[in-house]
Every structure is written in structure tokens, then in C-alpha cells.
XYZ file of C-alpha atoms in Angstrom:
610
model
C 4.564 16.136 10.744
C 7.844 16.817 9.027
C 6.687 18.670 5.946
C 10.010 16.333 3.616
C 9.510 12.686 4.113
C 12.186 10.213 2.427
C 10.852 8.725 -0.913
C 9.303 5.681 0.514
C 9.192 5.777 4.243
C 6.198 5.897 5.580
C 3.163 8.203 6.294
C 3.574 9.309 9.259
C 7.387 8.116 9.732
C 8.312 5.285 11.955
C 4.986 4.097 11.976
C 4.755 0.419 11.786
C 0.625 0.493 10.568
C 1.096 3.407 8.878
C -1.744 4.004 5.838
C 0.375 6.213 3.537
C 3.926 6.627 2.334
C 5.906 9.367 0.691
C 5.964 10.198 -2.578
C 7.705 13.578 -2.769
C 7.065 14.956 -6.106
C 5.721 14.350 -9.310
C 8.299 12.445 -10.944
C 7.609 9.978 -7.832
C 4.426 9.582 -8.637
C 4.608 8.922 -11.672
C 7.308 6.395 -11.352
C 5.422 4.332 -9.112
C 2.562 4.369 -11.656
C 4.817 2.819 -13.980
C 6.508 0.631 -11.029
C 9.708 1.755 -11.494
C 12.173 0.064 -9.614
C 14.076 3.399 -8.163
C 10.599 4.109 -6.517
C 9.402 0.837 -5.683
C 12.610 -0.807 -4.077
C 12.705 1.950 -1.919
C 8.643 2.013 -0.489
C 8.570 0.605 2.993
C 5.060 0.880 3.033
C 2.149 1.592 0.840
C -1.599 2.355 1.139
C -2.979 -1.005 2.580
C -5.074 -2.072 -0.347
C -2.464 -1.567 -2.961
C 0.338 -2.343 -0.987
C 0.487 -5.793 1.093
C 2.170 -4.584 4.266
C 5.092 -6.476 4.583
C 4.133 -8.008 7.762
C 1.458 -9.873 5.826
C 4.079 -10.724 3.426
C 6.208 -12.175 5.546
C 3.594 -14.538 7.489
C 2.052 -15.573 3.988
C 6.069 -16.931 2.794
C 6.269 -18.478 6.193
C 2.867 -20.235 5.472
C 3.884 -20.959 1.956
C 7.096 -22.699 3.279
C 5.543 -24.598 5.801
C 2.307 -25.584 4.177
C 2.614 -24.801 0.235
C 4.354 -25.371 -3.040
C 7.275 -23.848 -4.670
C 7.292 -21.339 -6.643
C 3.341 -20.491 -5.243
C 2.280 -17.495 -3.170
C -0.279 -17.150 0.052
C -2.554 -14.160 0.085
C -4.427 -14.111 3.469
C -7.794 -12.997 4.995
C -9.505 -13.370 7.966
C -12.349 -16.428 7.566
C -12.699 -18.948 5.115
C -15.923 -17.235 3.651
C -13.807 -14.574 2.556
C -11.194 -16.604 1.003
C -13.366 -18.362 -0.601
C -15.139 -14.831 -2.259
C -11.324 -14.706 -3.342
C -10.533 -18.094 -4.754
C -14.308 -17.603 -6.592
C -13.004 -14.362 -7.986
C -9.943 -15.898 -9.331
C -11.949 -18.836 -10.695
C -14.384 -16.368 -12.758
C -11.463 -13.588 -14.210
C -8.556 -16.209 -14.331
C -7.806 -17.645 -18.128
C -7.988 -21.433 -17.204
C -4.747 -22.080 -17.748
C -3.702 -20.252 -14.086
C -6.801 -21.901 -12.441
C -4.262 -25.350 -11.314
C -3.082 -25.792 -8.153
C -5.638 -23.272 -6.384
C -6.053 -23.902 -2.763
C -7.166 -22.578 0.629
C -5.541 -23.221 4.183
C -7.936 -22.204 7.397
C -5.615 -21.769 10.579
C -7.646 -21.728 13.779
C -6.188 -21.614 17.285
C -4.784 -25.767 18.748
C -7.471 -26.754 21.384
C -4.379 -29.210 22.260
C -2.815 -26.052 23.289
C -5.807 -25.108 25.878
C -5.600 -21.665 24.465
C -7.555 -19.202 27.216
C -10.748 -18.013 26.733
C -9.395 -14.213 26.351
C -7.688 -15.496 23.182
C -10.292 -17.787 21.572
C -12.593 -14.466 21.969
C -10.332 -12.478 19.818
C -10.779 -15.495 16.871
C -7.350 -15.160 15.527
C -7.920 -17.486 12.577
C -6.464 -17.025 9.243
C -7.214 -18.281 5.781
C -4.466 -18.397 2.853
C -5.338 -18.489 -0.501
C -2.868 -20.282 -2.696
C -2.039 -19.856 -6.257
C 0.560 -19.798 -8.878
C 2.758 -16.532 -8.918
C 1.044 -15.920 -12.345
C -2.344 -16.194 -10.616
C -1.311 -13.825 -8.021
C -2.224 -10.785 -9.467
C -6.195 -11.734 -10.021
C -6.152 -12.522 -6.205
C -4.043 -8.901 -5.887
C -7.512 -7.586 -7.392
C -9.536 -9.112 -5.159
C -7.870 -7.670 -2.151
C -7.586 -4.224 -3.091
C -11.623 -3.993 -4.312
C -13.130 -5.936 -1.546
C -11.015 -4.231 1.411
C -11.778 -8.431 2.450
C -7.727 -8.850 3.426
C -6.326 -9.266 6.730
C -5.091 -6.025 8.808
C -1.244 -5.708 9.434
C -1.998 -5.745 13.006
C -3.846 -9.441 12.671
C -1.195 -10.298 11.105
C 1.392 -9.758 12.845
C -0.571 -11.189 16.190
C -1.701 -14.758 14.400
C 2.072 -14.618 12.797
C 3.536 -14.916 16.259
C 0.441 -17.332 17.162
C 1.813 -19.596 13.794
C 5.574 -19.826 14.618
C 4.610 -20.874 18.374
C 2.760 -24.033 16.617
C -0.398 -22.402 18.558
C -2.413 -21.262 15.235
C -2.379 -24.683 12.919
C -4.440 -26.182 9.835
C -8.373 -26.677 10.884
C -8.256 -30.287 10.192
C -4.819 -30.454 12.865
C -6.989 -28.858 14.732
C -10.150 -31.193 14.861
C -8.254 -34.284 14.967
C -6.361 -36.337 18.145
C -2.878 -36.460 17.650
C -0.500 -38.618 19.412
C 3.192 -38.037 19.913
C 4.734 -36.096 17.454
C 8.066 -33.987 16.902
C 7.140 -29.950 16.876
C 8.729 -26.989 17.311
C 7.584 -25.538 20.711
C 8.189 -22.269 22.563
C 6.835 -21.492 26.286
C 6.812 -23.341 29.730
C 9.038 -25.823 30.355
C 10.638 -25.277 26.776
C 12.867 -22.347 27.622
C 16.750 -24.002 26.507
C 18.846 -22.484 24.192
C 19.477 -25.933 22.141
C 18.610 -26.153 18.753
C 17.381 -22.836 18.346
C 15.821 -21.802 14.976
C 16.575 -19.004 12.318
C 13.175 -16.694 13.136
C 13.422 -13.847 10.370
C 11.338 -10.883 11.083
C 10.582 -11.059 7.348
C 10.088 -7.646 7.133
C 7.764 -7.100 9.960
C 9.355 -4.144 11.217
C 10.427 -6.169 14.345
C 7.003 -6.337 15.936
C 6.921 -9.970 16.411
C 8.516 -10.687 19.709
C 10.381 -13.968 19.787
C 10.935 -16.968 22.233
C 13.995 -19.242 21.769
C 13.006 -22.957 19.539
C 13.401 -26.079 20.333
C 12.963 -29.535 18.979
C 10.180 -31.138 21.671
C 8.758 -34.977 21.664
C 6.939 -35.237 24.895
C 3.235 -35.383 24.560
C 1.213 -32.158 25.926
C -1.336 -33.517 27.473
C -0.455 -33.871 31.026
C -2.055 -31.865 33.820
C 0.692 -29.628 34.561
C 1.653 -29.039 31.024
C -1.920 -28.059 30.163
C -1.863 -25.487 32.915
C 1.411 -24.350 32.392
C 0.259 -23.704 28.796
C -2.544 -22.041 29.546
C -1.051 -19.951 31.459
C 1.669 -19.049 29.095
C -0.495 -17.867 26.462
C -2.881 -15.755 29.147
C 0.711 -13.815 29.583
C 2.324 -13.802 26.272
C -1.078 -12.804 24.274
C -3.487 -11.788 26.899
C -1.819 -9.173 27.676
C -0.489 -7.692 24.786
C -4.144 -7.808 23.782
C -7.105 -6.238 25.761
C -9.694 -7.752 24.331
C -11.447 -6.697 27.874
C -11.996 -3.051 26.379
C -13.188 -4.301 22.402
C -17.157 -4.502 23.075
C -17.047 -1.029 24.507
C -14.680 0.433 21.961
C -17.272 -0.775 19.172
C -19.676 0.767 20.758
C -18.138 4.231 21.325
C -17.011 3.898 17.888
C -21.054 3.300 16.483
C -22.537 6.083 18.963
C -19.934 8.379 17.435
C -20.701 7.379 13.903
C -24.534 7.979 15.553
C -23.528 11.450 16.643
C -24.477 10.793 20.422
C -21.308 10.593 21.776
C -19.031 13.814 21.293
C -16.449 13.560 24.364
C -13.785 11.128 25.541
C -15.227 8.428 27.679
C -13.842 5.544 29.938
C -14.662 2.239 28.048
C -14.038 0.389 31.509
C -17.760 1.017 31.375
C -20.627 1.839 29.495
C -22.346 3.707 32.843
C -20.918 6.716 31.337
C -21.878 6.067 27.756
C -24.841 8.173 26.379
C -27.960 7.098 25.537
C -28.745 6.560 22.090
C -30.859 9.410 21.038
C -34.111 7.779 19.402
C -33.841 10.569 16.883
C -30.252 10.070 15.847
C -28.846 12.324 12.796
C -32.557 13.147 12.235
C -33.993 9.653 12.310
C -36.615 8.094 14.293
C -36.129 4.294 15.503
C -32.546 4.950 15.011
C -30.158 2.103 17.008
C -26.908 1.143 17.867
C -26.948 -2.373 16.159
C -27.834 -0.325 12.942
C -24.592 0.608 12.410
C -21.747 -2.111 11.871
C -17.615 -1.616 11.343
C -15.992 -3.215 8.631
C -12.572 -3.530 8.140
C -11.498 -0.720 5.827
C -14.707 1.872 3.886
C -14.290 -0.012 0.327
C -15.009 -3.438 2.496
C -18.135 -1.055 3.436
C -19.056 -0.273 -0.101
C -18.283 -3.716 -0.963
C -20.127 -5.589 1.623
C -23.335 -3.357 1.421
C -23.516 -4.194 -2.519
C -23.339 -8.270 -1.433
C -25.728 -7.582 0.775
C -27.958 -5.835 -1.695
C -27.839 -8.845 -4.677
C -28.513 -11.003 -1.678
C -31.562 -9.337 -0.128
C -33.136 -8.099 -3.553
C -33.045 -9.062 -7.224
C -29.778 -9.344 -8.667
C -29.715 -5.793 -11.220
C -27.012 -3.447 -11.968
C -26.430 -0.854 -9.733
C -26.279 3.051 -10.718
C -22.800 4.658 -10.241
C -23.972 8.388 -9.763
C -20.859 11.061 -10.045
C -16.791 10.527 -10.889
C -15.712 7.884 -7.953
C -12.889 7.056 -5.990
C -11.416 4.490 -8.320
C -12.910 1.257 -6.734
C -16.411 1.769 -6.549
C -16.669 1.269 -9.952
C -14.804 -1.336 -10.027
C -16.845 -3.592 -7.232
C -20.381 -2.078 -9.334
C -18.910 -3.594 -12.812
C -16.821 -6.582 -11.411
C -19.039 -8.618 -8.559
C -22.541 -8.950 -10.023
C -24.496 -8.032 -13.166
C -22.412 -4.584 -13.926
C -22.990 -0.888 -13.438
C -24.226 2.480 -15.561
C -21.520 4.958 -15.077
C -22.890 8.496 -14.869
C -19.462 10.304 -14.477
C -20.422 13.897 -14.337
C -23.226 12.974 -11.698
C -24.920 16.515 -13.386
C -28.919 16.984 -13.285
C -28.654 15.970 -17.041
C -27.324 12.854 -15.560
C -30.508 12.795 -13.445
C -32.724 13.268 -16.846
C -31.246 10.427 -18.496
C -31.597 8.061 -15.831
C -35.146 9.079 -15.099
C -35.879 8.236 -18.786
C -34.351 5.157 -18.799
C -36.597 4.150 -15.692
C -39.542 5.647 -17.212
C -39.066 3.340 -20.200
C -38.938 0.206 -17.845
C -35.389 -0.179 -17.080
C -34.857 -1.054 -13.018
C -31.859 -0.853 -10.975
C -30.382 -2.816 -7.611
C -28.942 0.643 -6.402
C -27.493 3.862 -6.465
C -24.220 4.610 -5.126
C -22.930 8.347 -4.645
C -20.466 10.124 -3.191
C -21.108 13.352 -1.112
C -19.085 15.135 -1.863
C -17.107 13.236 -4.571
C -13.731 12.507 -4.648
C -11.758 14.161 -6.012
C -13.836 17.291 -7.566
C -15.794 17.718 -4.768
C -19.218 18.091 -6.510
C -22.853 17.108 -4.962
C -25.415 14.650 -6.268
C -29.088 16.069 -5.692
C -29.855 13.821 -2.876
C -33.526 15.094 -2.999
C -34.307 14.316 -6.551
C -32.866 11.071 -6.242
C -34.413 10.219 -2.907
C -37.383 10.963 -5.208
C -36.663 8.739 -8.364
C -35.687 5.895 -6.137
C -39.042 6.071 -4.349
C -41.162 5.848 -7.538
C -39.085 3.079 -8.983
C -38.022 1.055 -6.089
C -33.410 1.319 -5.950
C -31.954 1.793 -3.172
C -29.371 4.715 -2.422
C -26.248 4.289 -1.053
C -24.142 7.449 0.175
C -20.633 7.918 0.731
C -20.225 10.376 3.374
C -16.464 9.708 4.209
C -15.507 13.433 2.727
C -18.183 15.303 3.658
C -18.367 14.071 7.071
C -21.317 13.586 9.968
C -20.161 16.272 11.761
C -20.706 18.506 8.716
C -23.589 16.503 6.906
C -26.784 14.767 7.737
C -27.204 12.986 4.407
C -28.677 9.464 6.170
C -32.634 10.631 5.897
C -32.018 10.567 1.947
C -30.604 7.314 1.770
C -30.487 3.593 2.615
C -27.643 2.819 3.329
C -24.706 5.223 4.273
C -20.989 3.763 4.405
C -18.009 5.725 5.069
C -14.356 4.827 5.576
C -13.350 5.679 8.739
C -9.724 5.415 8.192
C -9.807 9.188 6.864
C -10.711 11.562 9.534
C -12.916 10.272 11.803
C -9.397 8.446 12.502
C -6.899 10.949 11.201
C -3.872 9.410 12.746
C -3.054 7.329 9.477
C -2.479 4.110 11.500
C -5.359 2.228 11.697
C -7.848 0.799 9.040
C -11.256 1.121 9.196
C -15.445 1.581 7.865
C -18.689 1.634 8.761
C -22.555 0.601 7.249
C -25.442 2.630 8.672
C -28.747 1.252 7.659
C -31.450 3.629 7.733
C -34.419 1.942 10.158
C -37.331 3.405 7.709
C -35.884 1.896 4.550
C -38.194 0.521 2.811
C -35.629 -2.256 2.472
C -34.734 -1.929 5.946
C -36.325 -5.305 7.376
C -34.968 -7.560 4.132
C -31.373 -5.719 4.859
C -31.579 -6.111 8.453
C -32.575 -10.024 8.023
C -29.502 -10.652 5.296
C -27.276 -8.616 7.250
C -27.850 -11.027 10.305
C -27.930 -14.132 8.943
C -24.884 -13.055 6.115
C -22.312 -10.698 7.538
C -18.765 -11.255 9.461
C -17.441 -9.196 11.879
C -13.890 -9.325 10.627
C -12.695 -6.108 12.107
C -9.402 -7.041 14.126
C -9.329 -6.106 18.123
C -6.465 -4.263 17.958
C -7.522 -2.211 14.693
C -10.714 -1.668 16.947
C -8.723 -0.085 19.920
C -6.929 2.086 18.171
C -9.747 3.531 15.628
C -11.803 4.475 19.278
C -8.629 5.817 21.051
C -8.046 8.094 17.382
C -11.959 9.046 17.362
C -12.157 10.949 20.736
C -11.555 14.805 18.985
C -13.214 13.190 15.919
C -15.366 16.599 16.070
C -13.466 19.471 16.913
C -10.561 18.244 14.573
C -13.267 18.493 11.787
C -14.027 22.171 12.977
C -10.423 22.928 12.753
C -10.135 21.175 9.162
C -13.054 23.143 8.031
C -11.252 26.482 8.891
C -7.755 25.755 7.045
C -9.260 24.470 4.265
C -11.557 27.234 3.260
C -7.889 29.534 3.609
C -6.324 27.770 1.341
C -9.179 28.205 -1.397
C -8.732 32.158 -0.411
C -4.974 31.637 -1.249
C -5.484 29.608 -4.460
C -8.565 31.234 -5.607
C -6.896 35.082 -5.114
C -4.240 33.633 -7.491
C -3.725 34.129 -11.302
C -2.240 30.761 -12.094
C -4.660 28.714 -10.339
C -7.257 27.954 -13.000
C -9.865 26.503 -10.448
C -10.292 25.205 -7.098
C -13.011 22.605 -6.579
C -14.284 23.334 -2.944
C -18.072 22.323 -2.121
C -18.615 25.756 -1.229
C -17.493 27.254 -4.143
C -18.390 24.481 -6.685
C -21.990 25.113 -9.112
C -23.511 22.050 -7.285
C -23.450 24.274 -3.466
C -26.765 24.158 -3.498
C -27.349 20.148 -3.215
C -24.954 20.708 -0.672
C -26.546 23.353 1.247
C -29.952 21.048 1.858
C -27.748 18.569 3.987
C -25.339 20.766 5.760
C -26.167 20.890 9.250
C -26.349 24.291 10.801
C -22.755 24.024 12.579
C -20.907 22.210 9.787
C -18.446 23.568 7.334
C -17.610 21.883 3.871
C -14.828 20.074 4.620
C -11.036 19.325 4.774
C -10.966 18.171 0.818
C -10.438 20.645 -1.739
C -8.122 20.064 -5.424
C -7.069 22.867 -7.793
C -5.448 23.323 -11.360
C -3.147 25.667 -12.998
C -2.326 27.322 -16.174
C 0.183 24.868 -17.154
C 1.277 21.264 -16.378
C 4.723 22.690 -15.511
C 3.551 24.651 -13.216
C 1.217 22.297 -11.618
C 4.333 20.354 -11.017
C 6.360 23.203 -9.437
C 4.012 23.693 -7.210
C 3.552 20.148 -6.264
C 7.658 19.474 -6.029
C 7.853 23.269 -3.139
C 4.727 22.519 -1.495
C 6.257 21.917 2.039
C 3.231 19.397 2.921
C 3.131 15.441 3.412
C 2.708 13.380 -0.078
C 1.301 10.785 -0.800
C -2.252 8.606 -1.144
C -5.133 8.969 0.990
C -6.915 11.775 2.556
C -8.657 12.910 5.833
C -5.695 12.719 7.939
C -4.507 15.002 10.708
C -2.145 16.526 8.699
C -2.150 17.944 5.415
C -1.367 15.370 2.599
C -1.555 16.385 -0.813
C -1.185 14.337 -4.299
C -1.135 14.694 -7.939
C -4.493 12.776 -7.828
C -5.393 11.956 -11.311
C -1.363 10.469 -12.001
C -1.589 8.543 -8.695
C -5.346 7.318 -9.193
C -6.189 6.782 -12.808
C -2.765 7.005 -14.692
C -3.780 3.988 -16.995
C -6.799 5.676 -18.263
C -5.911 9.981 -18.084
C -7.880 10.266 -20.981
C -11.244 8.735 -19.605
C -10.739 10.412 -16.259
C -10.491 13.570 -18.764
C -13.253 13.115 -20.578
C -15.610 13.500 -17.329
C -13.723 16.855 -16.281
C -10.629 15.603 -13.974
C -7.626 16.848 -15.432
C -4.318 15.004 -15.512
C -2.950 18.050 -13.581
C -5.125 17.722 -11.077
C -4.244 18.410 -7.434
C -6.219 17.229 -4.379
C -5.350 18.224 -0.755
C -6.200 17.057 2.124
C -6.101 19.491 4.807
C -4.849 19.135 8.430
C -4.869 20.763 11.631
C -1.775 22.852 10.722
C -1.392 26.622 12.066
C 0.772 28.064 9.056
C -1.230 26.309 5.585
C -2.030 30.455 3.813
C 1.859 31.232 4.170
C 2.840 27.034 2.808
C 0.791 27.459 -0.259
C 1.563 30.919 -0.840
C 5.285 29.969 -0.765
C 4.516 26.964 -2.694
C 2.537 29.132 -5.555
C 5.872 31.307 -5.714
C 7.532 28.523 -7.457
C 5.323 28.066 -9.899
C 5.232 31.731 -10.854
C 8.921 31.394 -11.158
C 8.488 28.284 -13.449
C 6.206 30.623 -15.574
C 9.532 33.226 -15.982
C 11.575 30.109 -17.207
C 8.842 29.303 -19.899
């Protein structure tokens, strides 16, 4: 990884799904905060939830110009049900006066077409969600909580599928249609005459194109049908091995299990391992108890649906500071949330009282460690509280890690986003829900689960997540090294104020009771210095990748608190994250002491200058 990245391009470079982009140094940051043109008009790329990819961009003008209104916009997902969580959203935080003009558009594969089976399996069906460009924004929110939105990859595919006339409205769809003037690509439609303008629309050029032209003929004769058919076997077939998915989900969920630690041939399951009955420490433990989401806040999103849905609607417990979102899905989608932002055993005390004096709760939802200080929830005492008055707990265990922790016997539900390191390429989106079989909610969860939830994680996204995952565990080992020499380099030095490590952090010892005997604590660690200044001379040398995210391959680092929670510094303050704040992700890098070192000589020589 080049350790200077252009403003902008993406993380890693030349990588058309990439999940991060660069934002160099602090003045960066902080000018995309304020969206700052100079930043902004130069971002390729963002981080998928904040950023549409411009793929999806493109395909929802395309959609809008074929099938909308001026001056509206398309924001797209994957099934109706989802668009419709979306249009509900709007509906509900919308003033009334944006609510006009609200819409949906399902696009399902033509059976006219005779599209093959390979491709119906893949369900490459698309929903838009229109609204006025001043209702965009609530719909904006909506994508980036939920994680609901379509992948670049899907897009991309059903784009092509939706300029060959193959992907078209539902009710198109269901409904006989005689003659009728179409643009057409494919057999027996190959001449050059009056070919089309077919922008990539900022697609990066992934689309691959077929000339246009005008056709009246109707497509229903024998020949036609077969040469159709056998058109899109060769133009999407191929380009799509949907042959390999059902194995790839299932190396990807006996990973996530912990029974499968080597690379394996998904041409078959023969050589797949048994799933051990006693699974990260749980009996009854399955396969099918694990599903993959689309992205880990669709994983924290989803399992709180779930939740109202399979028990009383109550608010939920947000234990410990969270990545930004999780609060936001607690307060936002259903009766609200109690914030407990320090997550401290005097956290504990006051939410034991409060249940002690009657008050009840749908669920508890922690991270271990958190993100970004890196502290520990006592999963013990709150395994405890939740089995005297009836919550369920819900663990995050993207930064800490399976190969590191075992924190499923103290919890419900765990979810994790496996985008981070179980991936750690930065291309590919991607979560998981494990259920815990002896739940007492287990049965209720299971039943909900089966009768509620999509599987809207795209084929390709699936591919690429299991080809990513095959060192999933001896990357981690190699994390686990570099990261605790950095905290020697940081700690040994007299302008680093503190380094938040789980090691090294007062709440080890929650830590300690689910570290398994050959796990480390992690690839996350963030640190402050004396002095803003110097926080941001540091930042500006450090020869590292910047920019959102975490858990990738390579080390990534960010001014956290300005990128995360600029609007609201103070609050994020008040519960012990500083402004200056630094979190860093650590990779798989051989030189990281001598980087930071260097990097901690500039700010010493910012501290001459003051």
C-alpha cells in the first residue's frame, strides 16, 4: 500500500469497490466534515454508507430518466421490503411538505426475455425509491443507518441487466405485451445503426457495452427465444458464478463458527469440516445459526427488527461510547434508547437500579471492545442482570475479533461487520448475525428470523468476502503483533498523553475473561497528545493510509473524533473521546515502530515552533 494516496482516490487505489478513500491530513478531514467543495469534488469514492458509489449513482439517474420525474432522485435497494422500510422512514421524519410525489419502482428480470435459470438464481431485482431532491437527504439517512442499500457490485450487474431492456418494471413484467418498439442488444441485433449514447455515468467503466438498436419484431419466436437464452447464459452467466455462492456462504459461516481455519475448494463441500457441535464454546451450535447480511450496521440493524418483532416493543440499552450508528438505529427505528456512554461499572449500578425499580428493556447492545477507546463492558455482570430481568444482549465483536475472543456464551445475539478484517482487502462489503442456540429467546428469534429475514447479500459481494477470508486467522496473529509495537512506541513517548489499547486500558480485566488462550487484543488501538498541534503533525508525517474504516490489511489511521462526530465534539467530549483523538488501524506491515517513530519526530518539532 503506497503510504501517500491522492486526496480523494480511493482506498486501496484503482480499486473500483473500494471501502475507503484518502484523506491525507487533518485539514482534509475536516474539510469534508464541512463538505467543502476542494475536498468533495475531488473524492472518487467514499465509505459505502456515506458515500453512494457512483456506480449506484449512475444506474439510479438512468432509472430516473427512464422511469421518473424531473428534478426527482432514485435511491436503490435490493427488494421491495426494504424500500419500503425506506419510503416508511421518510414518511415518519419527513415535514409533510416533502412527503409529495414519493414513489417506489421494483425491477425484476423480463420472463419475455427467457432469462436462464443461472441468472434468475442470482435474483437481480432492484427497487428505487423516488423522492423530491429536498426529500433526498431523509432517504440518505436511511441508507447509511440500515446498511439496507444496494452493493456497488449489484449495481453495476442489474445496471447492465437495465440498459439491455432485460431488468424492467414488475408490472412489465407480469403482463403480455404485444409488439412494441425497444431498445435491444444481443442475437440477431448486432448492427451498428442507430446506436445510442451509453455513458458509463461514472461507473468506473465496469459496465461492458453492446451496440443499440431500434427493434420492432416481436420476441417470441422459437429461435429468438433460444437465441436469447443463450445470449444471456454467455453475457451474465459467465461473468457470474453463481455455481460457487452456496459453498462460499458456507465457508464464510463455518469461519465465522471457527471450524474452518484453511483454504478450501468450494467446488465441493467433501472437503469442508464438520461443524463442531461445540462451536466457540457452545453446545447445539449450527451452521444455519449464523446468517450474512450485507454490510455489519445492516447486522446491528436487522437483529434490532428482529428483536421488536419477536418480543415486546421497549427501548433498547446502548452500553459503552459506539460507533456512530448504533445509536442512531437504538433512538431512530422503534421506541428509543438509554445511552450509557462511559459503559463504566457505575454505568452497570445505575441500570441495575433502574431495573430493580421496574423499568424493562428490549436489549442491550455493546461493543467489545468499543470503538474507538477500546474499553470492555463486563460481559459477566451483564449476562447476569439480563438473566434476572429478561433483555437480551447483543455483542459487537467486529474489533475484538473470534480469533481473539469467545464473547458468544455471554450473549444472544453476536453481529460483526465483516468488511473489517475478517475481509481486510477493503473491497467488499459485508456482516454477519450469530444467534446463540441456548438463548432463552433463541426459539422466538429463530421463528421471526425465518419467517422475516432477506438474504440480500449480492453473489458477487459473497465471492469475494470468502476468497478475502482464507488467512482470516493468521492475518489477525500478525495484526496482534504490530499493534501491541506501536503502543511500545507511543506509550515510551513524552508527548503521547495516552494510548487506549485493551491491554493496557483499566477495563483489561473484562477483557481477560473472554480472551481465548491464543488470542491477542487486537489490531485497534487510538492515542492523544499534549497538544492539538501536535496531534495534527503527527497525523499530516504519519507515512500510513488515511482515511475511514478500520480492520484492513494495511494500516489506516484517522483523526477519529473530526471524521466521526464533528457536529457534536463537545458530546463526544463529555464521555472521554477527545477531539484530538487518533485511532489506527493496524496492518500487516513489517516497518510500523520505525513509521510512528518518524511520525512522532514531527510533532516534537512542532513542540520547538510553539
Amino acid at each position: 500500500m503506497p503510504s501517500s494516496i491522492e486526496l480523494g482516490d480511493s482506498i486501496p487505489p484503482n480499486t473500483a469497490h473500494a471501502v475507503s478513500v484518502s484523506l491525507p491530513t487533518w485539514k482534509s478531514n475536516v474539510g469534508y466534515e464541512k463538505g467543502e467543495e476542494w475536498v468533495l469534488g475531488v473524492m472518487i469514492t467514499g465509505y459505502p454508507r456515506f458515500f453512494i458509489h457512483k456506480s449506484i449513482q449512475a444506474f439510479g439517474r438512468d432509472i430516473v430518466a427512464r422511469y421518473g420525474t424531473a428534478g426527482h432522485q432514485a435511491i436503490l435497494f435490493p427488494t421491495r421490503k426494504t424500500a419500503n422500510r425506506c419510503l416508511g422512514f421518510i414518511r415518519e421524519k419527513a415535514p409533510e411538505s416533502l412527503l409529495a410525489n414519493l414513489g417506489i419502482l421494483h425491477l425484476v428480470l423480463d420472463p419475455a426475455k427467457k432469462p436462464p435459470e443461472s441468472l434468475q438464481s442470482a435474483t437481480p431485482s432492484i427497487s428505487a425509491v423516488f423522492c423530491t431532491t429536498e426529500a433526498f437527504p431523509f432517504a440518505k439517512q436511511y441508507w447509511q443507518h440500515s446498511g439496507d442499500g444496494v452493493s456497488s457490485r449489484r449495481a453495476e450487474f442489474c445496471h447492465g441487466l437495465f440498459r439491455e431492456n432485460i431488468l424492467v418494471p414488475e408490472e412489465q413484467a407480469s403482463s403480455p405485451r404485444l409488439t412494441q418498439q425497444k431498445l435491444c442488444r444481443g442475437p440477431k441485433r448486432y448492427r451498428r445503426t442507430a446506436s445510442v449514447d451509453d455513458k458509463t455515468n461514472g461507473s468506473n467503466g465496469a459496465n461492458r457495452h453492446y451496440p443499440v438498436t431500434l427493434d420492432t419484431t416481436i420476441d417470441n419466436g422459437v429461435t429468438d427465444t433460444l437465441e436469447t437464452s443463450r445470449f444471456l447464459e454467455e453475457r451474465y452467466g459467465r461473468n457470474l458464478d453463481l455455481s460457487l455462492v452456496p459453498n462460499a456462504k458456507s465457508a464464510i459461516r463455518r469461519r465465522i463458527a471457527g471450524v474452518l481455519t484453511t483454504d478450501i475448494n468450494l467446488d465441493s463441500t467433501t472437503a469442508f469440516p464438520a461443524m463442531d457441535s461445540n462451536a466457540r464454546g457452545i453446545s447445539n451450535f449450527k451452521e444455519d445459526d449464523i446468517y450474512l447480511v450485507p454490510c455489519g450496521m445492516n447486522a446491528i440493524f436487522t437483529t434490532h427488527q428482529i428483536l421488536l418483532t419477536a418480543r415486546e416493543p421497549r427501548k433498547s440499552v446502548n452500553f459503552g461510547f459506539p460507533y456512530v450508528d448504533t445509536l442512531k438505529i437504538l433512538q431512530k427505528f422503534g421506541p428509543g434508547a438509554i445511552f450509557y456512554g462511559y459503559g463504566s461499572s457505575a454505568d452497570l449500578d445505575d441500570l441495575e437500579s433502574r431495573l430493580q425499580n421496574g423499568e424493562r428493556f428490549l436489549a442491550l447492545f455493546c461493543e467489545f471492545p468499543g470503538n474507538p477507546l477500546l474499553t470492555c463492558p463486563d460481559l459477566v455482570r451483564i449476562r447476569r442482570l439480563a438473566d434476572t430481568y429478561d433483555f437480551a444482549v447483543v455483542v459487537d465483536e467486529t474489533v475484538g475479533t473470534l480469533v481473539n475472543v469467545n464473547v458468544l456464551p455471554f450473549a444472544d445475539v453476536v453481529v460483526s461487520s465483516l468488511t473489517k478484517i475478517f475481509s481486510g482487502d477493503c473491497n467488499v462489503m459485508g456482516g454477519s448475525i450469530i444467534l446463540n442456540p441456548n438463548s432463552r429467546y433463541y426459539d422466538t428469534v429463530k421463528s421471526v428470523m425465518a419467517s422475516d429475514f432477506e438474504d440480500t447479500y449480492w453473489a458477487e459481494d459473497v465471492i469475494f468476502m470468502e476468497r478475502n477470508s482464507r488467512d482470516f486467522k493468521s492475518r489477525i496473529d500478525r495484526v496482534n503483533a504490530n499493534a501491541e509495537a506501536i503502543c511500545d512506541v507511543l506509550i515510551a513517548h513524552p508527548l503521547v498523553t495516552r494510548v487506549y489499547y485493551p491491554k493496557y486500558n483499566d477495563s483489561r480485566p473484562n477483557y481477560e475473561v473472554c480472551k481465548l488462550p491464543n488470542g491477542g487484543y487486537g489490531g485497534l488501538l487510538s492515542c492523544t497528545l499534549k497538544t492539538k498541534a501536535q496531534a495534527m503533525a503527527f497525523f499530516d508525517a504519519l507515512e500510513t493510509a488515511k482515511g475511514p474504516s478500520l480492520g484492513t490489511n494495511f494500516t489506516l489511521t484517522s483523526p477519529y473524533t473530526v471524521l466521526a462526530h464533528y457536529q457534536e465534539l463537545e458530546w463526544a467530549s463529555g464521555y472521554g473521546v477527545s477531539p484530538d483523538l487518533l485511532r489506527v488501524s493496524v496492518g500487516l506491515e513489517d516497518d510500523l515502530t520505525e513509521v510512528f517513530a518518524k511520525a512522532l519526530k514531527a510533532a516534537e518539532a512542532c513542540q520547538v515552533v510553539e
